[in-house]
Amino acid sequence: RLEVCQKSLHEYLDIKKKIFPRFYFLSAVALRDMLANGTNPPKIMPYLGDCYDALANLRFVRLEDGEMSDKIVDTMVAKDGEEVALHENFSLEGEVEAYLNRLTESMRKSLKIILSDAVEKAVNWEIDTPRHEWLFNYPAQLCLTGAQIFWTDETQMALEEYEGGQEDAVKRYLQLCNNRLSSLIQLVLGELSA
């Protein structure tokens, strides 16, 4: 009789894992706890880091009456404390595996919007906001990704200019990269309180 119950429980957990594959990263005990407390989102927060690599928590919004919501979140909090706002408030309602799938999509959309803005603003590194200041406006991983995207575009432009007859195009771009790197070095050697 116990074996039948355990088999049924195992099959039930497998169904939930197929709906939300990140459940595979959880122990059976943690998964059961998440499923049992799925209607009480604050109780599942300790397990988010097992489902999402760098995510430690979600910040719940304060309602108009001054109370903290236990269902609506507006910010992702990384394990290192970095906070990234979701593009819109997100409701943790319904079955836990369903709202975690929706949360994953909301997180992706939010990061995509921020990355798009970061790359768009990177165009103005030499005019408006230098890169060593620009990076304070975005999450760390998106700064790295945005900088690499823009570096690729700039490198391609320098190579195209070289092919077009500007023999010093790559050397000029190298100097620009060295100048940017020097600014970052000065930043790191200074006081990093932010």
Backbone as a chain_set.jsonl record, in Angstrom:
{"seq": "RLEVCQKSLHEYLDIKKKIFPRFYFLSAVALRDMLANGTNPPKIMPYLGDCYDALANLRFVRLEDGEMSDKIVDTMVAKDGEEVALHENFSLEGEVEAYLNRLTESMRKSLKIILSDAVEKAVNWEIDTPRHEWLFNYPAQLCLTGAQIFWTDETQMALEEYEGGQEDAVKRYLQLCNNRLSSLIQLVLGELSA", "coords": {"N": [[0.826, -1.204, 0.0], [1.922, 1.279, 0.807], [3.892, 1.508, -1.118], [2.349, 1.907, -3.408], [1.273, 4.413, -2.868], [3.631, 5.953, -2.789], [4.5, 5.623, -5.407], [2.422, 6.878, -6.802], [2.722, 9.487, -5.814], [5.258, 10.081, -6.81], [4.734, 9.999, -9.577], [2.943, 12.142, -9.723], [4.631, 14.281, -8.995], [6.408, 14.151, -11.14], [4.741, 14.941, -13.235], [4.313, 17.602, -12.553], [6.932, 18.522, -12.802], [7.29, 18.301, -15.532], [5.633, 20.309, -16.414], [6.795, 22.599, -15.311], [9.919, 22.739, -15.871], [12.143, 23.591, -14.34], [11.739, 22.634, -11.844], [13.092, 20.272, -11.687], [15.533, 20.843, -10.586], [15.167, 20.89, -7.892], [15.081, 19.292, -4.678], [13.155, 16.401, -3.732], [11.775, 16.863, -1.365], [11.847, 19.674, -1.135], [10.42, 20.332, -3.445], [7.903, 19.217, -2.878], [7.238, 20.853, -0.727], [7.109, 23.368, -1.971], [4.965, 22.942, -3.743], [2.931, 22.414, -1.923], [2.743, 24.85, -0.641], [2.188, 26.681, -2.605], [0.075, 28.473, -2.963], [0.661, 30.379, -1.178], [2.777, 32.527, -1.723], [5.04, 33.887, -0.33], [6.097, 31.795, 1.19], [7.363, 30.15, -0.627], [9.563, 31.473, -1.473], [12.197, 30.902, -0.376], [13.055, 28.823, -2.021], [13.464, 29.756, -4.552], [16.059, 30.337, -5.433], [17.013, 27.836, -6.019], [15.612, 27.172, -8.244], [16.137, 29.219, -10.055], [19.152, 30.395, -11.21], [20.631, 32.812, -10.291], [18.797, 34.181, -8.815], [17.515, 35.362, -5.783], [15.318, 36.294, -4.416], [12.038, 37.771, -4.542], [10.609, 40.983, -4.639], [7.89, 42.036, -2.826], [5.056, 44.105, -3.434], [3.937, 47.165, -1.892], [0.718, 47.676, -0.768], [-2.114, 49.902, -1.322], [-3.283, 50.333, 1.152], [-1.159, 50.278, 2.827], [-0.224, 47.847, 3.681], [1.858, 44.974, 3.022], [1.769, 43.244, -0.008], [1.031, 39.796, -0.573], [1.045, 38.498, -2.875], [1.653, 40.0, -5.167], [4.408, 41.082, -7.02], [7.233, 43.222, -7.783], [9.904, 43.402, -8.31], [12.984, 41.748, -9.019], [15.366, 40.141, -6.983], [18.722, 39.624, -6.79], [21.141, 37.096, -5.823], [23.41, 38.409, -5.01], [22.413, 40.756, -4.122], [21.738, 42.672, -5.976], [19.167, 44.509, -7.553], [16.501, 44.226, -9.857], [14.027, 45.713, -11.646], [10.84, 44.449, -12.564], [9.163, 44.612, -15.733], [6.505, 45.157, -15.437], [4.154, 45.008, -12.711], [3.828, 41.803, -11.179], [1.672, 39.063, -10.738], [1.48, 36.488, -8.439], [-0.364, 34.121, -8.686], [-2.617, 31.331, -8.772], [-1.82, 27.995, -9.868], [1.331, 26.93, -8.648], [3.343, 26.025, -10.446], [2.395, 27.018, -12.841], [2.305, 29.827, -12.458], [4.999, 30.278, -12.021], [6.109, 29.628, -14.487], [4.973, 31.714, -15.982], [6.195, 33.804, -14.628], [8.868, 33.392, -15.345], [8.758, 34.065, -18.06], [8.021, 36.754, -17.797], [10.264, 37.746, -16.501], [12.2, 37.347, -18.513], [11.186, 39.043, -20.518], [11.367, 41.504, -19.213], [14.165, 41.75, -18.847], [14.951, 41.755, -21.501], [13.843, 44.167, -22.423], [15.276, 45.996, -20.851], [17.899, 45.435, -21.706], [17.709, 46.146, -24.404], [17.325, 48.908, -24.157], [19.762, 49.555, -22.928], [21.665, 48.935, -24.94], [20.817, 50.705, -26.889], [21.389, 53.132, -25.636], [24.113, 52.883, -25.453], [25.139, 53.697, -27.828], [25.612, 56.343, -27.512], [27.946, 56.632, -26.027], [30.267, 58.139, -26.514], [29.276, 60.668, -26.738], [27.182, 61.412, -24.921], [26.834, 59.855, -22.325], [29.592, 58.48, -20.898], [31.01, 55.158, -21.158], [32.024, 54.156, -18.706], [30.393, 55.42, -16.903], [27.848, 54.884, -17.819], [27.492, 52.165, -17.226], [26.602, 52.04, -14.615], [23.927, 52.367, -14.741], [22.534, 50.096, -15.364], [21.714, 46.569, -14.88], [24.352, 44.318, -13.889], [24.927, 41.957, -15.513], [23.603, 42.608, -17.838], [24.971, 44.868, -18.578], [27.423, 43.744, -19.288], [26.6, 42.103, -21.431], [25.392, 44.015, -23.166], [27.597, 45.714, -23.645], [29.259, 43.935, -25.03], [27.725, 43.426, -27.305], [27.678, 45.98, -28.454], [30.427, 46.393, -28.778], [30.966, 44.449, -30.705], [29.518, 45.478, -32.893], [30.884, 47.929, -33.255], [33.461, 47.01, -33.81], [33.033, 45.628, -36.187], [32.288, 47.814, -37.803], [34.716, 49.238, -37.806], [36.361, 47.425, -39.162], [35.055, 47.361, -41.623], [35.441, 49.995, -42.428], [38.192, 49.922, -42.712], [38.428, 48.094, -44.832], [37.266, 49.724, -46.693], [39.231, 51.491, -47.312], [40.262, 53.167, -45.326], [43.026, 53.121, -43.766], [43.868, 53.434, -41.139], [41.734, 52.824, -39.525], [41.233, 50.565, -37.838], [43.301, 50.857, -36.009], [42.591, 53.315, -34.862], [40.222, 52.543, -33.653], [41.196, 50.698, -31.83], [42.626, 52.407, -30.156], [40.496, 53.87, -29.101], [39.175, 51.824, -27.68], [41.199, 51.234, -25.825], [41.278, 53.669, -24.436], [38.728, 53.657, -23.263], [39.006, 51.391, -21.668], [41.016, 52.28, -19.951], [39.586, 54.238, -18.551], [37.795, 52.59, -17.181], [39.608, 51.191, -15.596], [40.586, 53.261, -13.973], [38.232, 53.795, -12.616], [37.854, 51.433, -11.158], [40.134, 51.487, -9.569], [39.508, 53.595, -7.97], [37.184, 54.657, -5.378], [34.659, 52.39, -4.817], [31.643, 52.705, -4.088], [29.038, 52.409, -4.88]], "CA": [[0.0, 0.0, 0.0], [2.833, 2.412, 0.86], [4.55, 1.595, -2.422], [1.386, 2.482, -4.347], [1.214, 5.853, -2.548], [4.892, 6.564, -3.209], [4.503, 5.64, -6.868], [1.484, 7.924, -7.212], [3.347, 10.77, -5.506], [6.35, 10.257, -7.772], [4.114, 10.329, -10.866], [2.399, 13.494, -9.59], [5.761, 15.208, -9.044], [6.916, 14.142, -12.515], [3.829, 15.762, -14.042], [4.616, 19.001, -12.219], [8.253, 18.828, -13.372], [7.128, 18.483, -16.976], [4.994, 21.606, -16.619], [7.806, 23.605, -14.97], [11.143, 21.932, -15.837], [13.103, 24.012, -13.324], [11.503, 21.815, -10.654], [14.075, 19.187, -11.657], [16.671, 21.271, -9.775], [14.785, 20.823, -6.484], [14.956, 17.984, -4.034], [11.754, 15.986, -3.635], [11.21, 17.523, -0.186], [11.642, 21.081, -1.491], [9.349, 20.391, -4.44], [6.627, 18.997, -2.169], [6.974, 22.048, 0.075], [6.678, 24.42, -2.898], [3.625, 22.627, -4.241], [1.995, 22.536, -0.807], [2.623, 26.26, -0.253], [2.12, 27.484, -3.821], [-0.906, 29.552, -2.835], [1.236, 31.331, -0.228], [4.078, 32.788, -2.351], [6.196, 34.152, 0.538], [6.67, 30.544, 1.693], [8.184, 29.472, -1.639], [10.725, 32.315, -1.791], [13.501, 30.283, -0.102], [13.41, 27.838, -3.039], [13.671, 30.387, -5.855], [17.465, 30.212, -5.803], [17.236, 26.497, -6.577], [14.969, 27.145, -9.564], [16.775, 30.232, -10.9], [20.553, 30.432, -10.795], [21.107, 33.975, -9.54], [17.681, 34.832, -8.136], [17.398, 35.04, -4.363], [14.035, 36.679, -3.852], [11.208, 38.72, -5.275], [10.126, 41.996, -3.702], [6.443, 42.217, -2.857], [4.67, 45.518, -3.456], [3.134, 47.696, -0.792], [-0.621, 47.998, -1.236], [-2.583, 51.252, -0.991], [-3.589, 50.428, 2.583], [0.099, 50.238, 3.567], [0.168, 46.456, 3.917], [2.629, 44.339, 1.949], [1.051, 42.2, -0.737], [1.675, 38.484, -0.53], [0.835, 37.899, -4.203], [2.11, 40.854, -6.267], [5.823, 41.455, -6.919], [7.647, 44.193, -8.798], [11.356, 43.437, -8.449], [13.801, 40.553, -8.797], [16.533, 40.42, -6.148], [19.752, 38.619, -7.049], [21.842, 36.574, -4.646], [24.408, 39.404, -4.584], [21.695, 41.935, -3.661], [21.339, 43.538, -7.084], [17.73, 44.501, -7.795], [16.083, 44.54, -11.217], [12.572, 45.878, -11.691], [10.08, 43.793, -13.617], [8.58, 45.626, -16.615], [5.209, 45.47, -14.842], [3.896, 44.184, -11.53], [3.51, 40.422, -11.536], [0.826, 38.41, -9.749], [1.802, 35.081, -8.174], [-1.638, 33.484, -8.366], [-2.881, 30.11, -9.519], [-0.927, 26.886, -9.506], [2.697, 27.427, -8.544], [4.106, 25.749, -11.661], [1.893, 27.903, -13.895], [2.755, 31.21, -12.279], [6.458, 30.339, -12.18], [6.348, 29.71, -15.938], [4.656, 33.088, -16.388], [7.242, 34.651, -14.051], [10.05, 33.222, -16.192], [8.539, 34.888, -19.258], [8.047, 38.152, -17.386], [11.667, 38.069, -16.247], [12.858, 37.453, -19.821], [10.718, 40.254, -21.19], [11.938, 42.646, -18.49], [15.591, 41.832, -19.166], [15.059, 42.12, -22.916], [13.554, 45.602, -22.52], [16.408, 46.722, -20.263], [19.05, 45.255, -22.593], [17.474, 46.963, -25.594], [17.599, 50.293, -23.764], [21.205, 49.677, -22.659], [22.375, 48.957, -26.228], [20.44, 51.956, -27.539], [22.123, 54.218, -24.972], [25.548, 52.672, -25.682], [25.485, 54.457, -29.031], [26.001, 57.692, -27.088], [29.073, 56.591, -25.091], [31.242, 59.201, -26.785], [28.591, 61.954, -26.813], [26.335, 61.722, -23.778], [27.26, 59.187, -21.091], [30.708, 57.555, -21.143], [30.74, 53.779, -20.754], [32.305, 53.923, -17.287], [29.252, 55.945, -16.149], [26.688, 54.161, -18.364], [27.336, 50.841, -16.619], [25.902, 52.134, -13.344], [22.497, 52.505, -15.006], [21.951, 48.824, -15.786], [22.196, 45.387, -14.151], [25.71, 43.915, -14.28], [24.958, 41.017, -16.631], [23.158, 43.303, -19.044], [26.093, 45.734, -18.978], [28.378, 42.889, -20.003], [26.01, 41.705, -22.71], [25.248, 45.205, -23.999], [28.928, 46.159, -24.061], [29.756, 43.001, -26.043], [26.964, 43.671, -28.536], [28.144, 47.229, -29.043], [31.812, 46.163, -29.202], [30.898, 43.702, -31.963], [29.096, 46.423, -33.93], [31.964, 48.882, -33.506], [34.569, 46.294, -34.447], [32.634, 45.4, -37.574], [32.381, 49.1, -38.513], [36.139, 49.556, -38.004], [36.863, 46.545, -40.215], [34.472, 47.809, -42.89], [36.154, 51.227, -42.798], [39.516, 49.484, -43.171], [38.231, 47.55, -46.177], [36.895, 50.841, -47.557], [40.39, 52.316, -47.617], [40.78, 53.908, -44.184], [44.036, 52.2, -43.236], [44.072, 53.59, -39.697], [40.446, 52.627, -38.85], [41.351, 49.585, -36.751], [44.183, 51.455, -34.999], [41.794, 54.322, -34.151], [39.276, 51.843, -32.773], [41.996, 50.144, -30.741], [42.899, 53.508, -29.226], [39.235, 54.144, -28.412], [38.988, 50.736, -26.707], [42.189, 51.435, -24.758], [40.821, 54.805, -23.627], [37.599, 53.183, -22.452], [39.554, 50.477, -20.67], [41.71, 53.113, -18.955], [38.553, 54.834, -17.7], [37.304, 51.535, -16.284], [40.681, 50.921, -14.634], [40.552, 54.361, -13.006], [37.037, 53.605, -11.81], [38.096, 50.323, -10.234], [41.148, 51.91, -8.61], [38.9, 54.568, -7.07], [36.285, 54.103, -4.379], [33.445, 51.826, -5.416], [30.624, 52.645, -3.046], [27.715, 52.148, -5.454]], "C": [[0.868, 1.265, 0.0], [3.53, 2.608, -0.486], [3.635, 2.236, -3.467], [1.294, 3.99, -4.131], [2.475, 6.564, -3.032], [4.97, 6.653, -4.732], [3.588, 6.743, -7.398], [2.071, 9.313, -6.966], [4.457, 11.076, -6.505], [5.802, 10.648, -9.152], [3.555, 11.749, -10.853], [3.523, 14.519, -9.691], [6.362, 15.277, -10.443], [6.044, 14.983, -13.442], [4.132, 17.237, -13.811], [5.963, 19.425, -12.805], [8.168, 19.034, -14.886], [6.489, 19.832, -17.291], [5.992, 22.736, -16.368], [9.148, 22.881, -14.79], [12.183, 22.351, -14.797], [12.89, 23.282, -11.996], [12.486, 20.647, -10.563], [15.283, 19.541, -10.794], [16.406, 21.157, -8.279], [14.834, 19.404, -5.963], [13.469, 17.65, -3.956], [11.069, 16.686, -2.464], [10.903, 18.992, -0.502], [10.489, 21.225, -2.48], [7.986, 20.195, -3.77], [6.249, 20.237, -1.355], [6.488, 23.201, -0.817], [5.255, 24.169, -3.386], [2.578, 22.783, -3.142], [1.736, 23.994, -0.441], [2.499, 27.201, -1.449], [1.124, 28.625, -3.757], [-0.464, 30.614, -1.823], [2.649, 31.665, -0.704], [5.239, 33.132, -1.418], [6.866, 32.867, 1.062], [7.516, 29.808, 0.659], [9.45, 30.255, -1.983], [12.069, 31.643, -1.47], [13.969, 29.295, -1.176], [13.693, 28.455, -4.41], [15.104, 30.236, -6.346], [17.813, 28.838, -6.361], [16.639, 26.379, -7.984], [15.648, 28.08, -10.556], [18.166, 30.49, -10.356], [20.933, 31.609, -9.909], [20.01, 34.66, -8.726], [17.589, 34.382, -6.685], [15.982, 35.272, -3.854], [13.268, 37.533, -4.857], [10.704, 39.727, -4.251], [8.63, 42.193, -3.907], [6.123, 43.705, -2.767], [3.896, 45.882, -2.197], [1.794, 48.135, -1.387], [-1.022, 49.399, -0.783], [-2.869, 51.421, 0.492], [-2.337, 50.345, 3.46], [0.608, 48.841, 3.868], [0.995, 45.941, 2.734], [1.77, 43.262, 1.302], [1.773, 40.877, -0.532], [1.507, 37.752, -1.865], [1.454, 38.699, -5.339], [3.545, 41.305, -6.012], [6.172, 42.438, -8.026], [9.141, 44.167, -9.091], [11.968, 42.07, -8.208], [15.007, 40.965, -7.96], [17.527, 39.274, -6.342], [20.411, 38.179, -5.743], [22.898, 37.544, -4.136], [23.75, 40.708, -4.135], [21.261, 42.881, -4.764], [19.834, 43.385, -7.33], [17.436, 44.922, -9.226], [14.556, 44.577, -11.228], [11.981, 45.057, -12.83], [9.411, 44.881, -14.462], [7.173, 46.021, -16.177], [5.013, 44.571, -13.63], [3.428, 42.802, -11.961], [2.741, 39.776, -10.397], [1.166, 36.923, -9.646], [0.521, 34.372, -7.736], [-1.852, 32.293, -9.285], [-1.968, 28.997, -9.042], [0.514, 27.354, -9.599], [3.49, 27.19, -9.828], [3.672, 26.646, -12.81], [2.392, 29.323, -13.691], [4.262, 31.331, -12.332], [6.844, 30.341, -13.661], [6.066, 31.121, -16.446], [5.711, 34.059, -15.844], [8.505, 34.579, -14.895], [9.921, 34.091, -17.44], [8.578, 36.376, -18.929], [9.478, 38.609, -17.119], [12.414, 38.259, -17.57], [12.479, 38.743, -20.532], [11.329, 41.491, -20.531], [13.404, 42.836, -18.843], [15.814, 42.234, -20.62], [14.834, 43.616, -23.107], [14.734, 46.413, -21.994], [17.633, 46.619, -21.163], [18.905, 46.102, -23.85], [17.773, 48.428, -25.301], [19.097, 50.513, -23.555], [21.992, 49.776, -23.966], [22.067, 50.259, -26.967], [21.218, 53.139, -26.945], [23.635, 54.079, -25.174], [26.032, 53.447, -26.904], [26.035, 55.831, -28.644], [27.173, 57.701, -26.102], [30.025, 57.768, -25.287], [30.612, 60.596, -26.746], [27.952, 62.331, -25.478], [26.895, 61.157, -22.472], [28.391, 58.217, -21.405], [30.403, 56.163, -20.574], [30.962, 53.567, -19.271], [31.259, 54.565, -16.371], [27.965, 55.207, -16.536], [26.439, 52.861, -17.612], [26.642, 50.883, -15.266], [24.387, 52.208, -13.511], [21.787, 51.187, -15.314], [22.465, 47.678, -14.916], [23.52, 44.881, -14.742], [25.741, 43.002, -15.507], [24.533, 41.686, -17.933], [24.195, 44.317, -19.507], [27.107, 44.923, -19.777], [27.85, 42.518, -21.382], [25.898, 42.891, -23.663], [26.584, 45.708, -24.514], [29.495, 45.242, -25.142], [29.022, 43.175, -27.37], [27.507, 44.917, -29.235], [29.588, 47.108, -29.524], [31.831, 45.44, -30.552], [30.51, 44.627, -33.112], [30.231, 47.384, -34.282], [33.154, 48.227, -34.199], [34.261, 46.035, -35.923], [32.732, 46.694, -38.386], [33.844, 49.465, -38.788], [36.727, 48.701, -39.125], [36.312, 46.954, -41.589], [35.14, 49.1, -43.369], [37.546, 50.897, -43.33], [39.425, 48.942, -44.597], [37.89, 48.655, -47.178], [38.04, 51.803, -47.824], [40.934, 53.137, -46.464], [41.764, 53.015, -43.427], [44.25, 52.31, -41.731], [42.8, 53.314, -38.89], [40.554, 51.68, -37.666], [42.241, 50.135, -35.645], [43.425, 52.513, -34.195], [40.82, 53.65, -33.186], [40.008, 51.208, -31.592], [42.28, 51.224, -29.698], [41.642, 53.868, -28.431], [38.961, 53.086, -27.34], [39.959, 50.88, -25.538], [41.794, 52.594, -23.853], [39.666, 54.406, -22.713], [38.086, 52.254, -21.338], [40.285, 51.252, -19.574], [40.712, 53.772, -18.013], [37.992, 53.818, -16.713], [38.348, 51.204, -15.21], [40.693, 52.002, -13.562], [39.347, 54.232, -12.072], [37.266, 52.529, -10.748], [39.145, 50.705, -9.181], [40.612, 52.931, -7.61], [38.008, 53.87, -6.054], [35.002, 53.648, -5.037], [32.371, 51.659, -4.345], [29.26, 52.243, -3.585], [27.423, 50.704, -5.617]], "O": [[0.578, 2.214, -0.728], [3.73, 3.737, -0.933], [4.09, 3.011, -4.308], [1.244, 4.757, -5.093], [2.4, 7.646, -3.614], [5.451, 7.646, -5.277], [3.945, 7.455, -8.337], [1.937, 10.207, -7.802], [4.576, 12.203, -6.986], [6.352, 11.529, -9.812], [3.672, 12.478, -11.839], [3.386, 15.519, -10.396], [6.781, 16.347, -10.885], [6.555, 15.661, -14.333], [4.199, 18.023, -14.756], [6.116, 20.561, -13.253], [8.897, 19.852, -15.447], [6.778, 20.429, -18.329], [6.033, 23.712, -17.117], [9.477, 22.456, -13.682], [13.024, 21.538, -14.413], [13.759, 23.308, -11.124], [12.691, 20.093, -9.484], [15.986, 18.649, -10.32], [17.327, 21.312, -7.477], [14.652, 18.441, -6.708], [12.623, 18.533, -4.101], [9.901, 17.06, -2.567], [9.826, 19.489, -0.175], [9.675, 22.14, -2.36], [7.034, 20.919, -4.062], [5.08, 20.62, -1.302], [5.561, 23.922, -0.45], [4.439, 25.089, -3.432], [1.463, 23.234, -3.403], [0.645, 24.34, 0.014], [2.692, 28.408, -1.302], [1.306, 29.642, -4.426], [-1.142, 31.625, -1.64], [3.62, 31.148, -0.153], [6.358, 32.699, -1.693], [8.065, 32.862, 1.341], [8.304, 28.933, 1.018], [10.313, 29.754, -2.705], [13.012, 31.808, -2.244], [15.153, 28.965, -1.234], [14.115, 27.753, -5.329], [15.338, 30.031, -7.537], [18.793, 28.69, -7.091], [17.104, 25.588, -8.804], [15.729, 27.781, -11.747], [18.333, 30.773, -9.17], [21.52, 31.396, -8.849], [20.285, 35.628, -8.017], [17.584, 33.187, -6.389], [15.499, 34.552, -2.98], [13.803, 37.952, -5.884], [10.403, 39.36, -3.115], [8.168, 42.477, -5.012], [6.832, 44.465, -2.108], [3.293, 45.035, -1.538], [1.747, 48.866, -2.376], [-0.345, 50.007, 0.046], [-2.721, 52.515, 1.035], [-2.435, 50.342, 4.687], [1.76, 48.675, 4.27], [0.851, 46.408, 1.604], [1.125, 42.47, 1.989], [2.988, 40.848, -0.341], [1.785, 36.558, -1.976], [1.756, 38.128, -6.387], [3.867, 41.834, -4.948], [5.512, 42.491, -9.064], [9.601, 44.834, -10.017], [11.543, 41.327, -7.323], [15.603, 42.015, -8.199], [17.212, 38.111, -6.09], [20.25, 38.815, -4.702], [23.25, 37.51, -2.957], [24.447, 41.666, -3.802], [20.489, 43.806, -4.511], [19.301, 42.275, -7.315], [18.044, 45.858, -9.745], [13.889, 43.607, -10.868], [12.549, 44.982, -13.919], [9.122, 45.963, -13.951], [6.703, 47.108, -16.514], [5.625, 43.507, -13.528], [2.732, 42.645, -12.964], [3.108, 39.919, -9.23], [1.141, 36.198, -10.641], [0.347, 34.061, -6.557], [-1.349, 32.245, -10.408], [-1.415, 29.057, -7.943], [0.878, 28.087, -10.518], [4.237, 28.07, -10.256], [4.486, 27.0, -13.663], [2.853, 29.961, -14.638], [4.769, 32.403, -12.663], [7.814, 30.996, -14.042], [6.829, 31.661, -17.247], [6.078, 35.022, -16.518], [9.146, 35.602, -15.136], [10.869, 34.772, -17.829], [9.112, 37.169, -19.703], [9.855, 39.726, -17.47], [13.17, 39.217, -17.728], [13.331, 39.444, -21.076], [11.758, 42.417, -21.22], [13.839, 43.956, -19.11], [16.754, 42.966, -20.932], [15.555, 44.261, -23.868], [15.145, 47.396, -22.611], [18.334, 47.611, -21.365], [19.873, 46.709, -24.307], [18.405, 49.11, -26.109], [19.637, 51.542, -23.96], [22.888, 50.611, -24.085], [22.948, 50.846, -27.595], [21.65, 54.035, -27.671], [24.359, 55.069, -25.074], [27.206, 53.807, -26.993], [26.838, 56.409, -29.378], [27.369, 58.696, -25.405], [30.529, 58.327, -24.313], [31.328, 61.596, -26.722], [28.159, 63.433, -24.97], [27.373, 61.905, -21.619], [28.174, 57.23, -22.107], [29.632, 56.024, -19.624], [30.177, 52.871, -18.626], [31.241, 54.278, -15.174], [27.109, 54.942, -15.692], [25.287, 52.494, -17.384], [26.139, 49.858, -14.807], [23.648, 52.122, -12.531], [20.571, 51.168, -15.504], [23.519, 47.792, -14.29], [23.765, 45.005, -15.942], [26.503, 43.251, -16.441], [25.049, 41.362, -19.003], [24.291, 44.6, -20.702], [27.589, 45.369, -20.819], [28.568, 42.609, -22.378], [26.268, 42.787, -24.832], [26.701, 46.086, -25.68], [30.144, 45.718, -26.073], [29.631, 43.083, -28.436], [27.76, 44.911, -30.44], [29.939, 47.662, -30.566], [32.619, 45.781, -31.434], [31.109, 44.567, -34.186], [30.507, 47.627, -35.457], [33.777, 48.827, -35.074], [35.12, 46.203, -36.789], [33.202, 46.678, -39.523], [34.173, 49.944, -39.873], [37.503, 49.195, -39.943], [37.024, 46.896, -42.591], [35.376, 49.278, -44.564], [38.02, 51.519, -44.281], [40.237, 49.283, -45.457], [38.189, 48.537, -48.367], [37.85, 52.822, -48.487], [41.989, 53.755, -46.61], [41.367, 52.246, -42.552], [44.759, 51.377, -41.11], [42.786, 53.548, -37.682], [40.018, 51.968, -36.596], [41.971, 49.907, -34.465], [43.595, 52.602, -32.979], [40.614, 54.11, -32.063], [39.487, 51.187, -30.477], [42.183, 50.974, -28.497], [41.716, 54.139, -27.232], [38.563, 53.418, -26.224], [39.578, 50.671, -24.386], [41.956, 52.513, -22.635], [39.634, 54.773, -21.539], [37.619, 52.336, -20.202], [40.178, 50.91, -18.396], [40.958, 53.858, -16.81], [37.743, 54.141, -15.552], [38.001, 50.967, -14.053], [40.799, 51.697, -12.374], [39.441, 54.528, -10.88], [36.909, 52.706, -9.583], [39.047, 50.284, -8.028], [41.183, 53.115, -6.535], [38.067, 52.652, -5.89], [34.336, 54.418, -5.729], [32.223, 50.582, -3.769], [28.409, 51.783, -2.824], [26.346, 50.341, -6.088]]}, "num_chains": 1, "name": "protein.A"}
